[in-house]
Amino acid sequence: MIKGFHFWQFIAGIAMFVYAMSLIETSLKNLAGRTFKLFLQKQTQNKIKSIAAGTVVTAVLQSSSIVLLMVLSFVGAGLMNLRSALAVVLGSNLGTTLDSWVIATLGFKINFNAISFPILGISLIGILLFRKNSKLYEATIFLIGFAFIFIGLEWLKNCFENPAGTILEYFNRYHYLWFVPIGFVFTAIIQSSSVTIAILLSALYNNLIPFENAAAIIVGSELGTTLKFLISSIGGIPDKKRVAWGNFILNLVTMIFASLLIHPLIWLIREIISVNDKLTSLVLFQTGINLISIIIFFPILGPFAKLLEKLFNDPSSQSITKYIGKIKSNTSEDPLHIAEKETLHLIHHTINLNKNLLGINQNQKIGFKGNLIELATNYYSLGETYNRKKILQGEIIEYITDIPKNDLTDTELERAGRIINITRHVIRSAKNIKDIHHNLEDFKQSANDNLFSSYENIKKTENEFYSEFQVLLNLSGDKTTSALADNLNIKNRKHYELFIENTINALKENKINELDSSNLLNVHHEIYSSNQSLIKALIDLIEIDSREYNK
């Protein structure tokens, strides 16, 4: 432990600052999230507007992560091209420096304790008073975050009693370039360049670190915040990879150039611009390296975007279809047969999704090796997986509708209609389960034994249903399968009625309250409807197969 260093005050200052930033981000996003999205979407006609939009939105929201998520959604939806997205990223890096300027120019020159606590007190009272007014409530959250920022900064500023001496000598022992990777690692861990700059400004204020070392940490921090998106893009769709890797490469090149220019930039700030204040100089340095990044990449954003598109242009990643994508290499095969195979592919994956949403697959013990494989291959959340099933349905429908109608007989047209109906039934089944996933999670975590028991019964019953359904799916070409499907439908209805009866009895016996009973009834209905949709899809499949069988 360093003498005169208040460790826990230092940790508390960092935690307070991080929490304050998250409050400000959340409140501003809720206050004007749609406004920012529309602004960002509209200002992408050219590179200059895109950079300006990225700068403005990030400066206001103070979160490059939120801006990157917006960009990613726009690129994925086709509302923004990759070149404009990269321009927004450049502007976003510049926008993050705004809070650095506020901290450097105000945070160490004004006693914010004199105003932070009154703001905090009034805002906490406001939370109690404005819960029913969303705008005023979010405004009070913003003010709380604003107060916390300067309270945390005050703690950081005063966590050293003896700022000079051995600490300064310790830092002087190492070459300043060693602090570039330190800045990268530290920022990659905390995922906030704003926190890094706040700590560095506090260190400079207390004479704890040479200026060039602080500048080197700033350089490394520019790359540190990109790591989260880079990791999350592994195995993702090409658009996600392109934006994430584009962001990483932009900041990597910036870091390399800035590392080489640390001394020239310091000389420029001190000798040419004549800024002597250390805190202002550091923020000016941070702003300067982001301006350099814009200057370097602005002329080559177009070619850079094309390079990323070539690097991440895996056809198997672009299309989530299994059979339709191969049609060009096998044009002799019946296109409706290909659509049927793709529909079966959709059904099998939807069954897995439903079972995951229901918690059926969660009890499987896959071991340490299996966990590593799952970690390396499970790139999509349940929500993303559901969306991909909808995209697959759309691709099947588009493929069928692109078949020239003059090439199809009346029987084939009916067959095409049944295939489309099957995809609708399947997606409706997934939607039913997706909509109650949060209820199932609540039942799973409930301290009420009846709710937990209901959750376990649902898993058991549905596991049996899906096992039986998959057997029938494999036998769909058999003549007897239709009767078996009817039996499954009857069984599904009986289970639904039994669940309703048990829920009503539990309510009468005061084992659950009215809200719990409403949630349970809704869950049972959605599960029943989901199963019915799958059975309807199965019956349509049986009808298609039986007609082909009788030809």
XYZ file of C-alpha atoms in Angstrom:
551
model
C 0.000 0.000 0.000
C 1.364 3.417 -0.982
C 1.666 5.774 1.958
C -0.851 8.606 1.779
C -2.989 6.806 -0.799
C -6.645 6.240 0.134
C -7.292 3.064 -1.839
C -10.996 2.649 -1.111
C -11.688 6.305 -1.810
C -9.959 5.812 -5.165
C -12.101 2.725 -5.950
C -15.251 4.493 -4.780
C -14.404 7.487 -6.978
C -14.043 5.273 -10.048
C -17.270 3.371 -9.250
C -19.157 6.622 -8.659
C -17.900 8.061 -11.942
C -18.839 4.932 -13.934
C -22.280 4.819 -12.324
C -22.801 8.528 -13.007
C -21.947 8.075 -16.679
C -24.414 5.179 -16.971
C -27.173 7.310 -15.382
C -26.537 10.148 -17.815
C -26.437 7.782 -20.811
C -29.678 6.054 -19.823
C -31.581 9.229 -19.011
C -30.581 11.013 -22.212
C -31.347 7.943 -24.304
C -34.815 7.697 -22.740
C -35.433 11.429 -23.043
C -34.604 11.673 -26.722
C -33.650 8.223 -28.013
C -35.884 8.401 -31.090
C -34.767 11.976 -31.792
C -31.123 10.959 -31.785
C -31.824 7.941 -33.991
C -33.700 10.017 -36.551
C -31.009 12.686 -36.498
C -28.256 10.123 -36.974
C -30.169 8.358 -39.734
C -30.885 11.556 -41.688
C -27.388 13.023 -41.469
C -25.655 10.326 -43.494
C -25.928 11.689 -47.016
C -22.188 12.349 -47.133
C -19.056 11.723 -45.078
C -18.823 15.202 -43.558
C -22.422 15.102 -42.278
C -21.894 11.568 -40.965
C -18.806 12.595 -38.996
C -20.601 15.664 -37.650
C -23.642 13.581 -36.670
C -21.477 11.011 -34.883
C -19.700 13.800 -33.016
C -22.890 15.579 -31.956
C -24.845 12.498 -30.853
C -21.903 11.047 -28.903
C -21.133 14.416 -27.337
C -24.702 14.643 -26.049
C -25.186 10.999 -25.051
C -21.572 10.626 -23.874
C -21.587 6.994 -24.948
C -19.862 5.783 -28.071
C -21.278 2.321 -27.286
C -24.873 3.524 -27.717
C -23.954 5.280 -30.962
C -22.239 2.152 -32.290
C -25.326 0.089 -31.471
C -27.464 2.588 -33.397
C -25.056 2.431 -36.341
C -25.072 -1.355 -36.284
C -28.871 -1.498 -36.364
C -29.013 1.009 -39.249
C -26.424 -0.892 -41.295
C -28.164 -4.214 -40.624
C -31.514 -2.745 -41.716
C -30.034 -1.241 -44.870
C -30.688 2.329 -43.672
C -27.017 3.294 -43.635
C -24.148 2.172 -45.860
C -20.858 1.009 -44.403
C -18.949 4.117 -45.508
C -21.341 6.401 -43.620
C -21.205 4.066 -40.614
C -17.419 4.343 -40.475
C -17.678 8.127 -40.776
C -20.060 8.150 -37.800
C -17.522 6.059 -35.856
C -14.822 8.669 -36.562
C -17.124 11.419 -35.353
C -18.102 9.362 -32.322
C -14.473 9.124 -31.210
C -14.231 12.914 -31.357
C -17.553 13.342 -29.528
C -16.320 11.422 -26.480
C -13.872 14.227 -25.720
C -16.626 16.661 -24.688
C -16.867 15.387 -21.127
C -13.062 15.505 -20.939
C -13.237 19.231 -21.712
C -15.924 19.759 -19.091
C -13.916 17.913 -16.432
C -10.640 19.628 -17.291
C -12.043 23.151 -17.470
C -14.521 22.948 -14.578
C -13.948 19.858 -12.472
C -10.644 20.923 -10.971
C -11.255 24.650 -10.833
C -14.621 24.821 -9.084
C -15.627 23.408 -5.712
C -18.480 21.272 -6.951
C -19.267 19.995 -3.486
C -20.950 23.345 -2.956
C -23.470 22.628 -5.743
C -23.327 18.825 -6.225
C -25.024 17.998 -2.944
C -27.876 20.523 -3.377
C -28.445 19.165 -6.922
C -28.319 15.613 -5.597
C -30.736 16.350 -2.767
C -33.266 18.121 -4.996
C -32.999 15.368 -7.652
C -33.561 12.531 -5.167
C -36.698 14.285 -3.963
C -37.669 14.720 -7.628
C -37.464 10.944 -8.189
C -40.108 10.459 -5.510
C -42.346 13.194 -6.909
C -42.051 12.644 -10.668
C -42.441 8.861 -11.065
C -45.621 9.319 -13.094
C -44.047 11.927 -15.373
C -41.468 10.086 -17.463
C -39.788 13.213 -18.857
C -39.317 14.899 -15.479
C -38.270 11.600 -13.939
C -35.542 11.071 -16.566
C -34.454 14.701 -16.126
C -33.916 14.105 -12.414
C -31.921 10.954 -13.217
C -29.723 13.078 -15.488
C -29.143 15.622 -12.689
C -28.256 12.835 -10.255
C -25.704 11.530 -12.747
C -24.324 15.044 -13.200
C -23.930 15.452 -9.424
C -22.351 11.994 -9.040
C -19.760 12.752 -11.721
C -18.298 15.622 -9.747
C -18.653 13.883 -6.391
C -16.688 10.941 -7.812
C -14.177 13.345 -9.336
C -13.721 15.067 -5.979
C -12.982 11.711 -4.369
C -10.435 10.887 -7.076
C -8.856 14.309 -6.762
C -8.379 14.019 -3.002
C -7.462 10.349 -2.622
C -3.747 11.245 -2.334
C -2.388 13.025 0.700
C 1.206 13.068 -0.526
C 1.118 13.410 -4.307
C 4.801 14.073 -4.928
C 7.971 12.096 -4.191
C 8.305 8.365 -4.688
C 5.273 7.935 -6.959
C 6.540 10.443 -9.510
C 9.995 8.847 -9.428
C 8.447 5.407 -9.889
C 6.625 6.455 -13.064
C 9.759 8.150 -14.393
C 11.607 4.842 -14.425
C 9.753 3.595 -17.517
C 9.720 4.775 -21.112
C 6.489 6.573 -21.943
C 5.573 4.143 -24.760
C 5.071 1.387 -22.165
C 1.990 3.285 -21.057
C 0.234 2.855 -24.429
C -0.582 -0.844 -23.744
C -1.385 0.059 -20.125
C -4.013 2.506 -21.390
C -5.366 -0.146 -23.756
C -5.652 -2.864 -21.090
C -7.119 -0.584 -18.415
C -9.766 0.877 -20.738
C -10.562 -2.554 -22.192
C -11.323 -3.754 -18.658
C -13.509 -0.840 -17.526
C -14.861 -0.119 -21.054
C -14.979 3.638 -20.509
C -12.452 6.080 -21.918
C -14.219 8.788 -19.892
C -13.200 7.069 -16.658
C -9.636 6.707 -17.931
C -9.360 10.417 -18.716
C -10.906 11.335 -15.341
C -8.290 9.246 -13.511
C -5.480 10.701 -15.624
C -6.644 14.269 -15.011
C -6.726 13.517 -11.281
C -3.216 12.051 -11.488
C -1.917 15.123 -13.351
C -3.668 17.432 -10.911
C -1.819 15.699 -8.042
C 1.526 15.532 -9.961
C 1.483 11.727 -9.874
C 2.438 11.018 -13.469
C 4.556 12.715 -16.147
C 2.513 14.359 -18.878
C 3.942 12.222 -21.678
C 3.010 9.039 -19.778
C -0.552 10.313 -19.354
C -0.647 11.135 -23.074
C 0.517 7.594 -23.884
C -2.275 6.113 -21.749
C -4.772 8.271 -23.635
C -3.442 6.853 -26.899
C -3.944 3.277 -25.683
C -7.399 4.031 -24.312
C -8.626 4.946 -27.799
C -8.335 1.274 -28.777
C -9.480 -0.200 -25.456
C -13.161 0.638 -25.874
C -13.345 -1.236 -29.201
C -12.591 -4.633 -27.700
C -16.124 -5.297 -26.430
C -17.680 -4.887 -29.883
C -14.895 -6.852 -31.528
C -15.459 -9.860 -29.265
C -19.243 -9.656 -29.576
C -18.960 -9.687 -33.386
C -17.172 -13.058 -33.499
C -19.332 -15.393 -35.532
C -21.931 -12.692 -36.066
C -23.522 -11.538 -39.288
C -21.200 -9.817 -41.800
C -22.603 -6.328 -41.125
C -21.811 -6.671 -37.440
C -18.295 -7.889 -38.214
C -17.648 -5.056 -40.663
C -18.678 -2.299 -38.264
C -16.857 -3.858 -35.295
C -13.642 -4.554 -37.214
C -13.844 -1.202 -38.959
C -14.068 0.498 -35.566
C -11.145 -1.586 -34.274
C -8.908 -0.934 -37.297
C -9.667 2.797 -37.282
C -8.621 3.030 -33.649
C -5.648 0.676 -34.069
C -4.182 2.784 -36.872
C -4.922 5.919 -34.855
C -3.116 4.431 -31.858
C -0.040 3.575 -33.955
C 0.171 7.032 -35.537
C -0.504 8.795 -32.247
C 2.183 6.738 -30.487
C 4.716 8.015 -33.011
C 3.454 11.581 -32.656
C 3.278 11.907 -28.866
C 6.309 14.180 -28.545
C 5.549 16.274 -31.670
C 1.956 16.821 -30.479
C 3.108 17.773 -26.987
C 5.566 20.244 -28.522
C 2.816 21.653 -30.753
C 0.467 22.142 -27.799
C 3.065 23.735 -25.560
C 5.184 25.749 -27.987
C 2.909 26.664 -30.883
C -0.553 26.778 -29.313
C 1.030 27.875 -26.015
C -1.219 25.922 -23.648
C 0.555 25.623 -20.309
C -2.203 24.153 -18.149
C -1.540 20.409 -17.880
C -5.180 19.378 -17.674
C -6.251 21.430 -20.684
C -3.174 20.231 -22.589
C -4.070 16.564 -22.015
C -7.641 17.009 -23.259
C -6.328 18.997 -26.229
C -3.976 16.088 -26.934
C -6.905 13.644 -26.825
C -8.914 15.831 -29.183
C -5.898 16.198 -31.462
C -5.349 12.481 -31.985
C -9.024 12.017 -32.885
C -8.781 14.876 -35.385
C -5.684 13.193 -36.834
C -7.708 9.981 -37.174
C -10.370 11.852 -39.152
C -7.718 13.422 -41.405
C -6.096 10.045 -42.080
C -9.244 8.084 -42.862
C -11.566 10.673 -44.393
C -10.126 10.365 -47.950
C -10.107 6.552 -47.909
C -13.409 5.700 -46.189
C -14.905 4.424 -49.468
C -12.054 2.009 -50.335
C -11.780 1.001 -46.669
C -15.487 0.120 -46.602
C -15.119 -1.952 -49.792
C -12.132 -3.777 -48.264
C -14.182 -4.668 -45.186
C -17.020 -5.903 -47.399
C -14.600 -8.201 -49.229
C -12.978 -9.463 -46.036
C -16.320 -10.302 -44.436
C -18.250 -11.616 -47.395
C -18.815 -15.219 -46.335
C -21.839 -16.448 -48.331
C -22.734 -18.939 -45.615
C -22.814 -16.103 -43.079
C -24.774 -13.765 -45.315
C -27.613 -16.214 -45.927
C -29.172 -18.246 -43.160
C -30.793 -20.605 -45.651
C -29.486 -24.134 -45.983
C -30.916 -25.237 -49.349
C -32.195 -22.179 -51.206
C -28.678 -20.744 -51.467
C -27.599 -23.808 -53.446
C -30.276 -23.509 -56.135
C -27.921 -21.943 -58.672
C -25.634 -24.930 -58.541
C -28.508 -27.408 -58.866
C -31.137 -25.923 -61.164
C -32.524 -29.346 -62.149
C -34.145 -29.915 -58.753
C -37.818 -29.098 -58.210
C -37.862 -25.586 -56.674
C -40.874 -26.415 -54.477
C -39.053 -29.456 -53.146
C -36.159 -27.169 -52.209
C -38.621 -24.826 -50.480
C -40.053 -27.797 -48.541
C -36.591 -28.852 -47.369
C -35.839 -25.290 -46.307
C -39.155 -25.209 -44.424
C -38.233 -28.402 -42.574
C -34.927 -26.726 -41.736
C -36.947 -23.807 -40.304
C -39.150 -26.171 -38.270
C -36.213 -28.029 -36.698
C -34.461 -24.807 -35.701
C -37.689 -23.314 -34.353
C -38.219 -26.383 -32.182
C -34.738 -25.873 -30.704
C -35.478 -22.181 -30.141
C -38.788 -22.959 -28.413
C -37.145 -25.552 -26.192
C -34.449 -23.069 -25.210
C -37.067 -20.406 -24.463
C -38.988 -22.921 -22.344
C -35.820 -23.914 -20.489
C -35.984 -27.526 -21.638
C -32.402 -27.668 -22.937
C -30.871 -25.853 -19.964
C -30.556 -28.926 -17.751
C -28.348 -30.844 -20.156
C -24.888 -31.438 -18.684
C -22.441 -30.793 -21.468
C -19.266 -30.625 -19.373
C -16.371 -28.211 -19.442
C -15.420 -28.977 -23.046
C -19.017 -28.574 -24.155
C -19.256 -25.231 -22.391
C -16.183 -24.013 -24.247
C -17.678 -25.124 -27.560
C -20.967 -23.432 -26.713
C -19.134 -20.245 -25.765
C -17.301 -20.289 -29.093
C -20.357 -21.032 -31.225
C -23.389 -19.496 -29.484
C -23.205 -16.025 -30.940
C -26.861 -15.057 -30.932
C -29.138 -14.179 -28.055
C -32.592 -15.752 -27.972
C -34.049 -12.515 -29.360
C -31.551 -12.472 -32.228
C -32.235 -16.152 -32.916
C -35.961 -15.464 -33.177
C -35.318 -12.620 -35.613
C -33.166 -14.912 -37.737
C -36.043 -17.400 -37.948
C -38.278 -14.586 -39.213
C -35.638 -13.669 -41.799
C -35.462 -17.315 -42.883
C -39.248 -17.367 -43.262
C -39.033 -14.242 -45.411
C -36.379 -15.805 -47.625
C -38.529 -18.919 -48.131
C -41.579 -16.818 -49.057
C -39.512 -14.610 -51.366
C -38.025 -17.682 -53.047
C -41.475 -19.195 -53.660
C -43.001 -15.960 -54.950
C -40.085 -15.558 -57.371
C -40.985 -18.818 -59.102
C -42.773 -17.928 -62.389
C -46.478 -18.690 -61.892
C -46.808 -19.857 -65.501
C -44.371 -22.692 -64.691
C -46.636 -24.053 -61.930
C -49.757 -26.208 -62.254
C -52.821 -25.597 -60.081
C -51.742 -28.427 -57.779
C -48.264 -26.920 -57.468
C -49.731 -23.491 -56.716
C -51.756 -25.059 -53.904
C -48.626 -26.816 -52.694
C -46.719 -23.506 -52.694
C -49.515 -21.914 -50.665
C -49.349 -24.712 -48.099
C -45.580 -24.262 -47.736
C -46.062 -20.546 -47.057
C -48.791 -21.380 -44.514
C -46.439 -23.821 -42.785
C -43.808 -21.082 -42.333
C -46.471 -18.778 -40.846
C -47.589 -21.445 -38.382
C -43.994 -22.103 -37.349
C -43.095 -18.443 -36.753
C -46.371 -17.918 -34.872
C -45.395 -20.836 -32.634
C -42.015 -19.233 -31.876
C -43.613 -15.848 -31.202
C -46.043 -17.364 -28.696
C -43.164 -18.802 -26.658
C -40.941 -15.746 -27.038
C -43.676 -13.507 -25.645
C -43.894 -15.490 -22.384
C -40.174 -16.147 -21.888
C -39.926 -13.439 -19.217
C -42.890 -14.968 -17.348
C -41.227 -18.379 -17.379
C -38.036 -16.838 -16.003
C -40.089 -15.236 -13.213
C -41.695 -18.594 -12.376
C -38.296 -20.247 -12.396
C -36.902 -17.743 -9.885
C -40.086 -17.484 -7.787
C -40.093 -18.235 -4.054
C -43.703 -19.417 -4.474
C -43.591 -23.218 -4.601
C -46.740 -23.386 -6.723
C -45.309 -21.110 -9.417
C -42.024 -22.998 -9.444
C -43.898 -26.305 -9.605
C -45.968 -24.984 -12.522
C -42.760 -24.056 -14.338
C -41.353 -27.559 -13.812
C -44.611 -29.141 -14.993
C -44.597 -26.958 -18.112
C -41.060 -28.084 -18.932
C -41.937 -31.745 -18.401
C -45.142 -31.596 -20.459
C -43.572 -29.601 -23.282
C -40.545 -31.860 -23.426
C -42.914 -34.780 -23.978
C -44.834 -32.807 -26.606
C -41.718 -31.913 -28.606
C -40.366 -35.465 -28.414
C -43.620 -36.811 -29.823
C -43.874 -34.029 -32.382
C -40.376 -34.686 -33.729
C -41.187 -38.384 -34.130
C -44.283 -37.486 -36.149
C -42.293 -34.961 -38.161
C -39.942 -37.724 -39.270
C -42.946 -39.896 -40.194
C -44.854 -37.181 -42.055
C -44.826 -39.225 -45.283
C -46.544 -42.171 -43.585
C -50.309 -42.641 -44.177
C -51.030 -43.177 -40.451
C -49.350 -39.954 -39.314
C -52.490 -37.834 -39.766
C -54.355 -39.788 -37.089
C -51.345 -39.549 -34.775
C -51.256 -35.778 -35.314
C -54.946 -35.568 -34.353
C -54.183 -37.520 -31.164
C -51.366 -35.107 -30.358
C -53.756 -32.212 -30.843
C -56.269 -33.793 -28.430
C -53.513 -34.395 -25.898
C -52.382 -30.765 -26.208
C -55.949 -29.614 -25.530
C -56.268 -31.851 -22.447
C -52.986 -30.575 -21.002
C -54.179 -27.005 -21.526
C -57.479 -27.679 -19.750
C -55.663 -29.428 -16.896
C -53.291 -26.487 -16.458
C -56.241 -24.070 -16.333
C -58.002 -26.229 -13.736
C -54.861 -26.424 -11.574
C -54.330 -22.676 -11.805
C -57.922 -21.878 -10.773
C -57.697 -24.331 -7.860
C -54.412 -22.788 -6.714
C -56.034 -19.353 -6.750
C -59.052 -20.592 -4.762
C -56.745 -22.171 -2.183
C -54.736 -18.899 -1.910
C -51.552 -20.611 -3.088
C -51.142 -17.877 -5.712
C -52.495 -14.346 -5.978
C -54.616 -12.793 -8.724
C -51.627 -11.452 -10.674
C -49.880 -14.819 -10.582
C -53.022 -16.582 -11.791
C -53.381 -14.121 -14.683
C -49.761 -14.676 -15.695
C -50.137 -18.452 -15.469
C -53.326 -18.487 -17.547
C -51.677 -16.323 -20.189
C -48.602 -18.577 -20.263
C -50.724 -21.726 -20.627
C -52.734 -20.158 -23.447
C -49.607 -19.073 -25.350
C -48.046 -22.520 -24.970
C -51.266 -24.177 -26.126
C -51.460 -21.849 -29.143
C -47.781 -22.444 -29.943
C -48.276 -26.194 -29.927
C -51.425 -25.882 -32.030
C -49.508 -23.867 -34.632
C -46.846 -26.568 -34.874
C -49.520 -29.258 -35.236
C -51.176 -27.244 -38.029
C -47.799 -27.012 -39.759
C -47.394 -30.775 -39.368
C -50.861 -31.472 -40.834
C -50.034 -29.297 -43.862
C -46.801 -31.234 -44.322
C -48.688 -34.523 -44.106
C -51.174 -33.259 -46.709
C -48.340 -32.318 -49.098
C -46.608 -35.678 -48.625
C -49.807 -37.695 -48.981
C -50.703 -35.990 -52.270
C -47.232 -36.702 -53.614
C -47.571 -40.288 -52.341
C -50.832 -40.795 -54.274
C -49.429 -39.503 -57.579
